[in-house]
CSV table of C-alpha atoms in Angstrom, one decimal:
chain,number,residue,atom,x,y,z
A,185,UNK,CA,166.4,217.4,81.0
A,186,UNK,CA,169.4,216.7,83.5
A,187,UNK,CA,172.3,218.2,81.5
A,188,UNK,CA,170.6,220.3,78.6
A,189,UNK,CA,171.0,223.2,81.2
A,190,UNK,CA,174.2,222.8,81.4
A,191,UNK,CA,175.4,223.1,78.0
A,192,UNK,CA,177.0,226.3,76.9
A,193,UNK,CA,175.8,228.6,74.4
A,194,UNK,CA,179.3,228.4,72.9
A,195,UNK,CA,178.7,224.3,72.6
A,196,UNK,CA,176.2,224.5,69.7
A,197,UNK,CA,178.8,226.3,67.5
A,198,UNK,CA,180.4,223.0,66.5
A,199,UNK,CA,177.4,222.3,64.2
A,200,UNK,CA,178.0,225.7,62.4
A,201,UNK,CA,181.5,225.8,62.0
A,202,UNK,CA,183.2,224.9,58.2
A,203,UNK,CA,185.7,222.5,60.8
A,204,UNK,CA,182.7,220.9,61.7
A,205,UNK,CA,183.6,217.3,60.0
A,206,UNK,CA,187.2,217.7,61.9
A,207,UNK,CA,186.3,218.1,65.3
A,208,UNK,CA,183.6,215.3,65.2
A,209,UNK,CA,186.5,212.9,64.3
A,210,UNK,CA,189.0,214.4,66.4
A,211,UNK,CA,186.6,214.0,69.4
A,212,UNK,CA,186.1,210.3,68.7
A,213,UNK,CA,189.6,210.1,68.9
A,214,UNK,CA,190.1,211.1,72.5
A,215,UNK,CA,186.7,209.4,73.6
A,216,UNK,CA,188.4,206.4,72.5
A,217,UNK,CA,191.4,207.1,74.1
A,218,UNK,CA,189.8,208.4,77.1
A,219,UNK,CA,187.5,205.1,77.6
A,220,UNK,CA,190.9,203.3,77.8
A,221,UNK,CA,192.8,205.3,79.9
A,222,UNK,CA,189.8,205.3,82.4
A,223,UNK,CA,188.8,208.4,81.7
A,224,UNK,CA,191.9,210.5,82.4
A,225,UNK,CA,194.1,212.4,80.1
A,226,UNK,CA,196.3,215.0,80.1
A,227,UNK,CA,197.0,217.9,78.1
A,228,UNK,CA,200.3,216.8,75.9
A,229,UNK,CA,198.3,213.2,75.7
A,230,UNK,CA,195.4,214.8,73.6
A,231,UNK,CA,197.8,216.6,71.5
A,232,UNK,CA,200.2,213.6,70.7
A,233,UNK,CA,196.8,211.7,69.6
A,234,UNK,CA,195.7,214.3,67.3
A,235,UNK,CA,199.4,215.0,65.9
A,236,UNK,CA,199.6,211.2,65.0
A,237,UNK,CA,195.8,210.9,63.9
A,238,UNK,CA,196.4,214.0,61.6
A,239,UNK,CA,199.8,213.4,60.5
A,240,UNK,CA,198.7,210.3,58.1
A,241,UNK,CA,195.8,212.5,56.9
A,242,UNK,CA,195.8,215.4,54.4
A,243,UNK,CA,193.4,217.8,56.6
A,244,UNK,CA,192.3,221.6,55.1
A,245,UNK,CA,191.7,223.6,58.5
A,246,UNK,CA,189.5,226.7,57.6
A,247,UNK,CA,190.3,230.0,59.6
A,248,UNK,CA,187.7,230.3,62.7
A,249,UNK,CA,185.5,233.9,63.3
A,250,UNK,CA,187.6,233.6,67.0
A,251,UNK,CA,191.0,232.8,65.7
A,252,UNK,CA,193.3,235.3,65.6
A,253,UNK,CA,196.2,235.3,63.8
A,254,UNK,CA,198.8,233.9,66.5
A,255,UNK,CA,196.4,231.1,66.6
A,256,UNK,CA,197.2,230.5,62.7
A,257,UNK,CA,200.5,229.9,63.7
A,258,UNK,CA,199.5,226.9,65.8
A,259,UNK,CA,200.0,223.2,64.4
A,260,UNK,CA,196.7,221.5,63.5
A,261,UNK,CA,196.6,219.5,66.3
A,262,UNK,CA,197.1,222.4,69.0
A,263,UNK,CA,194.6,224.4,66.8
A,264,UNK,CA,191.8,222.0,67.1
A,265,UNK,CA,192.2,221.1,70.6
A,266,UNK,CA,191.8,225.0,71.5
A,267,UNK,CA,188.5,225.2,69.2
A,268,UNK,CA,186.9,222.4,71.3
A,269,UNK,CA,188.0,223.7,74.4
A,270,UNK,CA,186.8,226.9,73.4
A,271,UNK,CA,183.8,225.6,72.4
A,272,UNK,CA,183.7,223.5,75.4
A,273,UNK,CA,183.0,220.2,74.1
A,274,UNK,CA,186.5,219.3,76.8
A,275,UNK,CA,187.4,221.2,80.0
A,276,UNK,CA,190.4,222.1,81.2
A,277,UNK,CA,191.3,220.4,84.8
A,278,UNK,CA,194.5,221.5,86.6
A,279,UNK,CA,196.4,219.6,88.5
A,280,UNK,CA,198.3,221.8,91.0
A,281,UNK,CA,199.7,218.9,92.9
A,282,UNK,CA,201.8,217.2,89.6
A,283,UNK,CA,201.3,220.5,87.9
A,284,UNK,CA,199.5,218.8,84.7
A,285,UNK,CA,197.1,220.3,82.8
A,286,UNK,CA,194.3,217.2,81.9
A,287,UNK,CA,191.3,216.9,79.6
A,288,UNK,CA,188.3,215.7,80.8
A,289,UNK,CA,184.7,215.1,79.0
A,290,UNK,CA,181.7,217.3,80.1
A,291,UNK,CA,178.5,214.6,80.9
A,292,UNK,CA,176.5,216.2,78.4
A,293,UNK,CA,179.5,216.1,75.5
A,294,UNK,CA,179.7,212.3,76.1
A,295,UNK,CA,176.1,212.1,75.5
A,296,UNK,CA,176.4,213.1,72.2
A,297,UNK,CA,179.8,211.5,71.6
A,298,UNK,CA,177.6,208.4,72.3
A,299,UNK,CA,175.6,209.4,69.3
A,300,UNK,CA,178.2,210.3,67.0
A,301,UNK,CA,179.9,206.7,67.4
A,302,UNK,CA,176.1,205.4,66.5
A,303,UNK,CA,176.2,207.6,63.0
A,304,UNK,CA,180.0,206.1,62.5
A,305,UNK,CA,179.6,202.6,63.2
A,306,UNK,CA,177.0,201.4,65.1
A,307,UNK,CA,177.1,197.9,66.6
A,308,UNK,CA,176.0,195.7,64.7
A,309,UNK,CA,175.0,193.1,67.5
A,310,UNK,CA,172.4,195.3,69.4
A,311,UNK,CA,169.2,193.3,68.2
A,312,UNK,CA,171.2,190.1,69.7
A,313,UNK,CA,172.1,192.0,72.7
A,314,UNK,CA,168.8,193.4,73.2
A,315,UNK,CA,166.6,189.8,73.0
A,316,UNK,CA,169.3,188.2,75.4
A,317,UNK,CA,169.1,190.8,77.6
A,318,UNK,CA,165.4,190.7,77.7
A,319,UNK,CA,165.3,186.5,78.4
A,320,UNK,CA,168.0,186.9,81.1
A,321,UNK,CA,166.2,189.5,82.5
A,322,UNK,CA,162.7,188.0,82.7
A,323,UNK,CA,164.2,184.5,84.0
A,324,UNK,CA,166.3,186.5,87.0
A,325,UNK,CA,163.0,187.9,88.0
A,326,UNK,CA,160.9,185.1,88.1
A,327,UNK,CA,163.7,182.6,90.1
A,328,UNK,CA,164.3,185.1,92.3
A,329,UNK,CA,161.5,186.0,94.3
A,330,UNK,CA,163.6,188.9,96.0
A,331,UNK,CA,163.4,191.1,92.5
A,332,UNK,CA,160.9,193.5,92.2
A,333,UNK,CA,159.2,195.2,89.4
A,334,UNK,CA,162.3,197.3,88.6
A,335,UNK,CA,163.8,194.3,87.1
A,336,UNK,CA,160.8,194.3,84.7
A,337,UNK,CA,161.4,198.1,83.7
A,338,UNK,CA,165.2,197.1,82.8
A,339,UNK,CA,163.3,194.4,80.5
A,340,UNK,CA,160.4,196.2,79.4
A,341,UNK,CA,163.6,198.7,78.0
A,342,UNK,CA,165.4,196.6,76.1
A,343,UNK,CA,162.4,195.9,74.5
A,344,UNK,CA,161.8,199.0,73.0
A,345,UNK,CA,165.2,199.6,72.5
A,346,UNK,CA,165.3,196.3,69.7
A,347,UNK,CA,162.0,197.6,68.4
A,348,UNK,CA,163.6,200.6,67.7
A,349,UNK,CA,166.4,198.8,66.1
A,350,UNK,CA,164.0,197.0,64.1
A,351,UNK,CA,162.3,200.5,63.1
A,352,UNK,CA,165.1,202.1,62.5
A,353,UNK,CA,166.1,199.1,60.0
A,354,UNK,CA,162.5,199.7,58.0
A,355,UNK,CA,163.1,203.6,57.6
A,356,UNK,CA,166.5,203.3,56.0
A,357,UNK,CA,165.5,201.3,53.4
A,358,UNK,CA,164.7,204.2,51.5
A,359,UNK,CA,168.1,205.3,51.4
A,360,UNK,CA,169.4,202.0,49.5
A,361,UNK,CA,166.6,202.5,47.2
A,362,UNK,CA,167.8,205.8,46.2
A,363,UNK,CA,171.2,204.4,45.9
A,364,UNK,CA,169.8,201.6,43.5
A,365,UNK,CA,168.8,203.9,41.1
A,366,UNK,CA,171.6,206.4,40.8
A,367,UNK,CA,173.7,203.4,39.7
A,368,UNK,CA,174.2,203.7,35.9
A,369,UNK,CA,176.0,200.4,35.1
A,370,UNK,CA,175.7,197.3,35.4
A,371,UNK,CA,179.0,197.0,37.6
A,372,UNK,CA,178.0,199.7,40.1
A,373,UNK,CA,174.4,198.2,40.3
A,374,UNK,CA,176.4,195.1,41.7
A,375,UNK,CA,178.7,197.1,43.7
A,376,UNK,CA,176.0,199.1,45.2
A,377,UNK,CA,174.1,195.6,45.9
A,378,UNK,CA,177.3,193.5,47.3
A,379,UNK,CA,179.0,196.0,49.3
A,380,UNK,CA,176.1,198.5,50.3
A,381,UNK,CA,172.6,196.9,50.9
A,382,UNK,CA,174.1,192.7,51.4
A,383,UNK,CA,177.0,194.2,53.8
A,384,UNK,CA,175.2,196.3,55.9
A,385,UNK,CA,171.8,194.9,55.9
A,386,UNK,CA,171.7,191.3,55.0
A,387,UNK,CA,175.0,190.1,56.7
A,388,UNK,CA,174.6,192.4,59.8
A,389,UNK,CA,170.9,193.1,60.6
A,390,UNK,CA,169.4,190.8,58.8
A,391,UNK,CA,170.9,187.9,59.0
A,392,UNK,CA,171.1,188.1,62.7
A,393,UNK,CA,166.7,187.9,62.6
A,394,UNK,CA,166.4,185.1,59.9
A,395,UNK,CA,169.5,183.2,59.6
A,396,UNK,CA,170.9,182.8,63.1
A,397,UNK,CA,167.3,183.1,64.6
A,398,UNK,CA,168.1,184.6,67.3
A,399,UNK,CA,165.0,186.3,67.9
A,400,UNK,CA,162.5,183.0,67.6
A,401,UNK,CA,165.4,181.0,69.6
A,402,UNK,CA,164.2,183.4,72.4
A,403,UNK,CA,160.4,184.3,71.5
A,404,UNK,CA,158.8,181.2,72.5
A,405,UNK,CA,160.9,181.1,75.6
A,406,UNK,CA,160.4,185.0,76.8
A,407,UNK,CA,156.7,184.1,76.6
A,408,UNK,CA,156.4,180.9,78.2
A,409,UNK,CA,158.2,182.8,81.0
A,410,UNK,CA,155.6,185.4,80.6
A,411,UNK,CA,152.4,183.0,81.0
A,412,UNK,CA,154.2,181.5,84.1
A,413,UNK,CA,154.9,184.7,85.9
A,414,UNK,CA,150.9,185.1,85.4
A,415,UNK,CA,149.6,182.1,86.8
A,416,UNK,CA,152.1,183.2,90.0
A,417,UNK,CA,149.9,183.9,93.1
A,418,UNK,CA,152.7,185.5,94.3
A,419,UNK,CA,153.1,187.9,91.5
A,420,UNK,CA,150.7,190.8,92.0
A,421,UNK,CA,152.3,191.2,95.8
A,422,UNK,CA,156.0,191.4,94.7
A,423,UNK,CA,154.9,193.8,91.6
A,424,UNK,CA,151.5,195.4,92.0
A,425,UNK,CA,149.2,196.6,89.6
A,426,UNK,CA,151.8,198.8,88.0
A,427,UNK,CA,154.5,195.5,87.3
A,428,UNK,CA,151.7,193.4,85.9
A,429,UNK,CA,150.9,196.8,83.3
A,430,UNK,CA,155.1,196.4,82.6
A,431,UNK,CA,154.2,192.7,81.6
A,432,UNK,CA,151.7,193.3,79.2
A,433,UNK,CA,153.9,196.1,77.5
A,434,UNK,CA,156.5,193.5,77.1
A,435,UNK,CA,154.3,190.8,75.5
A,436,UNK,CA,152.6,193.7,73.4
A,437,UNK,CA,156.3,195.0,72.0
A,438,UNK,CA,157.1,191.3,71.3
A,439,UNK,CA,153.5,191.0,69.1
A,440,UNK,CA,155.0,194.1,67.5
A,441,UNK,CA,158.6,192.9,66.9
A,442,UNK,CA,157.0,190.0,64.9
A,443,UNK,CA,155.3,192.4,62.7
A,444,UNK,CA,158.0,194.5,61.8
A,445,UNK,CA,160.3,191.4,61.0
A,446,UNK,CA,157.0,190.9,58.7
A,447,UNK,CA,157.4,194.1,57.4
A,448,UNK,CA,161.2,193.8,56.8
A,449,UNK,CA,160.9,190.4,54.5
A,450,UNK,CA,158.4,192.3,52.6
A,451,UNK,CA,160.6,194.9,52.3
A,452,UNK,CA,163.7,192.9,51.6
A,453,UNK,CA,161.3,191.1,48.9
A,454,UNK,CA,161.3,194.5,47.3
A,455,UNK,CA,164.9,195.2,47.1
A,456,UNK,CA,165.5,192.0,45.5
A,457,UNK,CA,163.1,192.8,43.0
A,458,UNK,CA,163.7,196.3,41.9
A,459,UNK,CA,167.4,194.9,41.7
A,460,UNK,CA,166.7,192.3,39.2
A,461,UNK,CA,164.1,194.7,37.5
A,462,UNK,CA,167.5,197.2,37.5
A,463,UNK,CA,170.1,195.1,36.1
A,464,UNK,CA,167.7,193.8,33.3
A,465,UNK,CA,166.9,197.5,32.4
A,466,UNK,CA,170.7,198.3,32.4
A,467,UNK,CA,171.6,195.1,30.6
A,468,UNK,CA,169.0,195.7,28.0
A,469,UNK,CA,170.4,199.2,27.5
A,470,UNK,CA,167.1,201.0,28.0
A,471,UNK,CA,165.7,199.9,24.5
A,472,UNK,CA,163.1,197.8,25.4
A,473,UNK,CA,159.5,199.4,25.9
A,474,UNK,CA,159.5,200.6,29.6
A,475,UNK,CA,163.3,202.1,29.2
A,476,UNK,CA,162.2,204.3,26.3
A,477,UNK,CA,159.8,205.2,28.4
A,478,UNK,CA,161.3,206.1,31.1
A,479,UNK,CA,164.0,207.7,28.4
A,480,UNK,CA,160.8,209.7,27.3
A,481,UNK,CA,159.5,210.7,30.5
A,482,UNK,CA,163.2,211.5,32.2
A,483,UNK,CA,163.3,214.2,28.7
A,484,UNK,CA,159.5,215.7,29.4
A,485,UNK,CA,161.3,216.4,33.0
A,486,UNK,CA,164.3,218.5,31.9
A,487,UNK,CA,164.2,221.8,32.1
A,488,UNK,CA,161.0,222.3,32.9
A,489,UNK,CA,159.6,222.4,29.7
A,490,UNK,CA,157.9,219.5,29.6
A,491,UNK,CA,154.2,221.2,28.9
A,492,UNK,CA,156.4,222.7,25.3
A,493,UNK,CA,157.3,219.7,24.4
A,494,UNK,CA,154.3,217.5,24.9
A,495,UNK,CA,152.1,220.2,22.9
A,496,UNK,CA,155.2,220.3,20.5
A,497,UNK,CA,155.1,215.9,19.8
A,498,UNK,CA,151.0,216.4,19.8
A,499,UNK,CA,151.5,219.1,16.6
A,500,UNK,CA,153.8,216.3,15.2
A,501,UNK,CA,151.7,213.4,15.4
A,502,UNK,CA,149.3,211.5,12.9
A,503,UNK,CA,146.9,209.3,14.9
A,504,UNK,CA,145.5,207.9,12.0
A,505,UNK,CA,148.1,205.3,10.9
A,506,UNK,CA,146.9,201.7,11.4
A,507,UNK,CA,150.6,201.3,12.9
A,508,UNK,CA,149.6,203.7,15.6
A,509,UNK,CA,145.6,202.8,15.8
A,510,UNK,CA,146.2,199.2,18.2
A,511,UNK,CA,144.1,197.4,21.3
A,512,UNK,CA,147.2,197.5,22.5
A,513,UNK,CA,147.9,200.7,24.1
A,514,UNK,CA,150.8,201.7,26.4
A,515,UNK,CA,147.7,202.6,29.3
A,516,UNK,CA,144.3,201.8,29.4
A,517,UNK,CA,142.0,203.1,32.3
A,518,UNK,CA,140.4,200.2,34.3
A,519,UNK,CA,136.6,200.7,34.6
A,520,UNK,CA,135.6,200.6,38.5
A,521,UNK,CA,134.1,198.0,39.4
A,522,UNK,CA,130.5,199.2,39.6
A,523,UNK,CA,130.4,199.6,35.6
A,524,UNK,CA,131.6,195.7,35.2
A,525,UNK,CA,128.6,194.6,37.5
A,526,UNK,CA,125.9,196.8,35.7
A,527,UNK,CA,126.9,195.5,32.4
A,528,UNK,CA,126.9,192.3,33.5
A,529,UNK,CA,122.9,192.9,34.8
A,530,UNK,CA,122.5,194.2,31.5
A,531,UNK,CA,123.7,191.2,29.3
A,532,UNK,CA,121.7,188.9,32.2
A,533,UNK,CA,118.9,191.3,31.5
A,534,UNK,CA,118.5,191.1,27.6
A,535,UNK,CA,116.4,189.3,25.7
A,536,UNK,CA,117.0,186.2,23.3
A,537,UNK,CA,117.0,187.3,19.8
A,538,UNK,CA,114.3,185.9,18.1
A,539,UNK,CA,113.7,183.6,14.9
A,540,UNK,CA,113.8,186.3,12.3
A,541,UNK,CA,116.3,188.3,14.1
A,542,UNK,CA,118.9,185.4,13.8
A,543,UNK,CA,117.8,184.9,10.1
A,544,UNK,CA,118.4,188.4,9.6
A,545,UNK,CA,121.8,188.9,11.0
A,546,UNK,CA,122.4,185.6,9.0
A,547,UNK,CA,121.4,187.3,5.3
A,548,UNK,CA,123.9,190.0,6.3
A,549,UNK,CA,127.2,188.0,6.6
A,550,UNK,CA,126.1,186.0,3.6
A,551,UNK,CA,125.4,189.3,1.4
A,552,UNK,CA,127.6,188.3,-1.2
A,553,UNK,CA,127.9,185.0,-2.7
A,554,UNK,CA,131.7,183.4,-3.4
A,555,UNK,CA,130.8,183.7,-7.1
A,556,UNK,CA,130.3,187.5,-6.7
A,557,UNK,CA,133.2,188.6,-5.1
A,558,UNK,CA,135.0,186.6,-7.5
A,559,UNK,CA,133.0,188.1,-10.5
A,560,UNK,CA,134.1,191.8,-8.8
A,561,UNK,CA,137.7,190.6,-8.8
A,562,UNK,CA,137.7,189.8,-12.5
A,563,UNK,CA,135.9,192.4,-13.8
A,564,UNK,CA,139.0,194.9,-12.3
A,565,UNK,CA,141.4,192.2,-13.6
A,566,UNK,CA,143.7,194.3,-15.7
A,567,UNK,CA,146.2,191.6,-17.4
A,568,UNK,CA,146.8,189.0,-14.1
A,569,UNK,CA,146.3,191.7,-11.3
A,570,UNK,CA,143.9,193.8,-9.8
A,571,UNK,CA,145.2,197.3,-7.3
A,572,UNK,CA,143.4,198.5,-5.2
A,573,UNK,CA,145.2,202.1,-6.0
A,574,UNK,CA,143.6,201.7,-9.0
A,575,UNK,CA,140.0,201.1,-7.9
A,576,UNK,CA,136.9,204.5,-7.8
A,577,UNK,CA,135.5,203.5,-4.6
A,578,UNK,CA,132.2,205.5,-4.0
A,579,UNK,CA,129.8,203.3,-2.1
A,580,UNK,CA,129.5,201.2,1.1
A,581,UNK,CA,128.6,198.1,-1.6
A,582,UNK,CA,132.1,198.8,-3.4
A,583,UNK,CA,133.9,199.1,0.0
A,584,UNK,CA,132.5,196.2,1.6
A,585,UNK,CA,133.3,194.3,-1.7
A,586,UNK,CA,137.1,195.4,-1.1
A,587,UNK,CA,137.0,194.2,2.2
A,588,UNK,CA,135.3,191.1,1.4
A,589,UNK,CA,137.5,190.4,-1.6
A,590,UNK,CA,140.7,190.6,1.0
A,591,UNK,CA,139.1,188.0,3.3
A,592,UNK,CA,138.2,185.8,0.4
A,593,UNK,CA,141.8,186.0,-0.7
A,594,UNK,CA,143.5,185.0,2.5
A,595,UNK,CA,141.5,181.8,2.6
A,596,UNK,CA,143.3,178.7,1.8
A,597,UNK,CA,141.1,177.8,-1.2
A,598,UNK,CA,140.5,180.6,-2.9
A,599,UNK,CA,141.8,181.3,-6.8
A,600,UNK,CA,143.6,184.4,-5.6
A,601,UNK,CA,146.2,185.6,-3.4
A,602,UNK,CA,146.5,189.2,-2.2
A,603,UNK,CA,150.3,191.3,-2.1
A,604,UNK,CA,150.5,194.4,0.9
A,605,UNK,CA,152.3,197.7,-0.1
A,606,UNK,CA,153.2,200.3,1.8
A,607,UNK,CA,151.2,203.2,1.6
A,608,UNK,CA,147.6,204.2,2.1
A,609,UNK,CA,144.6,204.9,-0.5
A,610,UNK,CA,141.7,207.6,-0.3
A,611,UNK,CA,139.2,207.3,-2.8
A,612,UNK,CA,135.4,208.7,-2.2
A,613,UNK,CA,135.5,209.4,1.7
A,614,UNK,CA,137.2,205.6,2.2
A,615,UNK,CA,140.6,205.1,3.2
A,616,UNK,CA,142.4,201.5,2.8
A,617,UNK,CA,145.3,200.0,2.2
A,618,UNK,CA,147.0,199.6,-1.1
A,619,UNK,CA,147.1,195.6,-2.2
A,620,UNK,CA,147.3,193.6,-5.2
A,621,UNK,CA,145.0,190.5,-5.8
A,622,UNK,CA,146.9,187.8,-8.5
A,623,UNK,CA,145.6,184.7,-9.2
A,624,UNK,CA,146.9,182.3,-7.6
A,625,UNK,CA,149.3,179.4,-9.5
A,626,UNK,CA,147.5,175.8,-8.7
C-alpha cells in the first residue's frame, strides 16, 4: 500500500477517457526514453518524441470534457502531453537554475508503466531468468556461510514468480482456443496456428521448458542443493526455524512447477488436436456427419427460436421409414454401470433350458418346410413373378411366409431370386416392403 495513497483522483481518468489507447502508447514512449536518458527529460524533449512518434501515424484525437477550445488549437503532441500532465501520470519539475522545464515519472505511474510494457510485449525469457536466478541464488547461500535467510526469500521469490509464469501460460490457452474456431478457412486456420499459438507459445514459452530444458538442466541441481543445505548442522543457526519453512516452500513450488509443465503438455496435446480435428472439418467442407451437425445445431441457435423450429422439424417428420428406423443412432444413452452388473447376475442367475424347451424353440424355426415356402411362392406365381404389392396379407402365417419366402430367396441355392422397389406396402395391419420373387435362370 506504499504509493496507492498517493495517487490522484484525477490519475484514474486515463482508463475512462475515448484517448485512452493514445496515451498508453505515448507514455511508453517517454518511459523508454526516460530509462535511457537516466531518468531525466525535459519539457521540449517529450514533445520532440511525441511529434516524431505521431508524425508516421495517422492518430484521431477525440476532444477531452477539460479541453477548451484554445487547447484544440494545440498540435497532437502538445495536446497529449498536457492530458497526462493533467492527469498526472508526469509532473512538472522546474529548473530555476537552467530555467528548463523537465518531466519526470511519479513512483506509482512507473508502477503501472511496468505493467503496460507486460500487456505489450512481455519478455519472453522470464521462465529462463527465473530458474537461473533461483540456482544462483541457492548456491550463493550455501558457499557462503555469511548469507542469511534473506538470500532464501530472494529465491523462494523467483520461484513463485516462474510459477506464475507457468500459470499464467495455462489460463491463456483459452484465448487461442477461441481463436481456433473463429477461423473460417483453411488458410486462416494455418495462419492462426503458425503465427498465433506456434509464435507465441511454442517458440517462446514453450520451447524454452521442453526443447532447451532449461528447467530439468536446473531441477535436479536446485534440489541436490536443497538436500545438502539440510544435512548442514550449521543451517538452523544461520537461518532459524523461519529459513528452514523458506526451504520447504521452495522445494514445494518446484513439486508444483513439475505439475503445471504436466498440465501444459496435456494442454498443448489438446491444441494439436482440435487443430487437426479443425482443418479436416474445414477441408471436408462441413458435409460429413458431425459438420452437418454442428450446421444443424449452429441454425437451432439463431435467433433464438430454436424451441420453433425443433417442434416445427418434429411436425415434419416420419419415424417410421426403415431409412430412419437404424441401431445406429446419432446418441445413445449409456446405461450406468449398476444396470450392466445386475443383468449380468441375472443371466449368471438363470436356469438352463431344458430338453423339451430346446425341442420346442427348435419346431419353431423349422415351422415351414423348404417345400412349403416354395409351394407358397408358386401358387402367387403370376406368369414368371410374384409382388409382393400384389399379395392380401391377413394373418401372422401369411406374413411370416413373406418373410420366410425373402430369406429363402437370398440364399445361394434356392430356385428364386428376389428384386427391391422403392416404396412401402400396407395390407391387413402389416407393413413391408414391395419385392418381386423371379425364378432364378440355372
Amino acid at each position: 500500500m506504499k504509493y496507492i495513497y498517493d495517487i490522484p483522483e484525477s490519475f484514474w481518468t486515463l482508463f475512462r477517457s475515448r484517448n485512452r489507447d493514445v496515451y498508453m502508447e505515448a507514455l511508453l514512449q517517454i518511459n523508454e526514453e526516460y530509462e535511457y536518458n537516466n531518468y531525466f527529460l525535459s519539457k521540449e524533449v517529450c514533445l520532440e518524441i511525441l511529434g516524431d512518434f505521431y508524425a508516421q501515424k495517422k492518430i484521431l484525437l477525440l476532444a477531452e470534457e477539460s479541453e477548451d477550445e484554445l487547447d484544440m488549437l494545440e498540435t497532437p503532441a502538445s495536446r497529449i502531453l498536457n492530458a497526462l500532465l493533467r492527469m498526472q501520470w508526469l509532473k512538472k519539475v522546474e529548473d530555476y537554475q537552467t530555467l528548463v522545464t523537465n518531466i519526470v515519472i511519479p513512483d506509482y505511474a512507473a508502477v503501472l508503466l511496468e505493467a503496460f510494457e507486460k500487456l505489450t510485449g512481455m519478455s519472453m525469457e522470464d521462465t529462463d531468468l527465473y530458474i537461473q536466478n533461483v540456482y544462483a541464488t541457492l548456491y550463493s547461500f550455501r558457499n557462503n556461510p555469511r548469507l542469511n535467510a534473506a538470500m532464501l526469500r530472494s529465491a523462494l521469490v523467483n520461484t513463485r514468480k516462474l510459477n506464475k509464469a507457468l500459470q499464467d501460460l495455462l489460463h491463456n490457452m483459452d484465448r487461442f482456443y477461441g481463436r481456433l474456431m473463429e477461423q473460417t478457412d483453411y488458410g486462416a486456420l494455418l495462419e492462426e496456428h503458425l503465427d498465433g499459438y506456434v509464435e507465441e507459445i511454442v517458440r517462446k514459452k514453450y520451447h524454452i521448458l521442453k526443447t532447451s530444458d532449461n528447467f530439468y538442466l536446473y531441477k535436479m541441481d536446485i534440489k541436490e542443493c536443497l538436500d545438502a543445505l539440510r544435512e548442514d548442522d550449521t543451517l538452523y543457526d544461520r537461518i532459524g526455524e523461519d529459513g528452514l519453512e523458506t526451504l520447504d516452500r521452495i522445494e514445494r513450488s518446484f513439486d508444483d512447477m513439475e505439475r503445471r509443465i504436466t498440465n501444459m503438455d496435456k494442454e498443448n496435446t489438446r491444441y494439436i488436436r482440435a487443430t487437426v480435428t479443425r482443418m479436416n472439418y474445414l477441408l471436408s467442407g462441413g458435409t460429413d456427419t458431425k459438420g452437418l451437425v454442428v450446421q444443424l445445431l449452429n441454425r437451432l441457435s439463431e435467433d433464438g427460436r430454436g424451441e420453433e423450429r425443433i417442434q416445427e422439424a418434429a411436425r415434419r417428420m416420419n419415424l417410421s421409414f426403415f431409412e430412419v428406423l437404424s441401431e445406429k443412432s446419432l446418441y445413445k444413452k449409456r446405461r450406468p454401470r449398476k444396470d450392466f452388473v445386475s443383468r449380468m447376475e441375472r443371466e449368471e442367475e438363470s436356469e438352463e433350458l431344458s430338453r423339451e424347451d430346446v425341442l420346442r424353440l427348435n419346431r419353431i424355426q423349422t415351422r415351414y418346410t423348404r417345400q412349403q415356402i416354395e409351394a407358397f411362392i408358386e401358387s402367387h406365381m403370376e406368369g414368371e413373378q410374384m409382388c409382393s404389392a400384389g399379395l392380401k396379407v391377413e394373418t401372422d402365417e401369411e406374413f411370416e411366409m413373406l418373410i420366410l419366402a425373402y430369406d429363402y430367396s437370398m440364399k445361394h441355392g434356392s430356385r428364386y431370386q428376389v428384386l427391391s422397389e422403392e416404396g412401402m406396402v400396407e395390407s391387413g395391419g402389416y407393413r413391408y416392403p414391395k419385392l418381386t420373387f423371379v425364378r432364378r435362370k440355372i
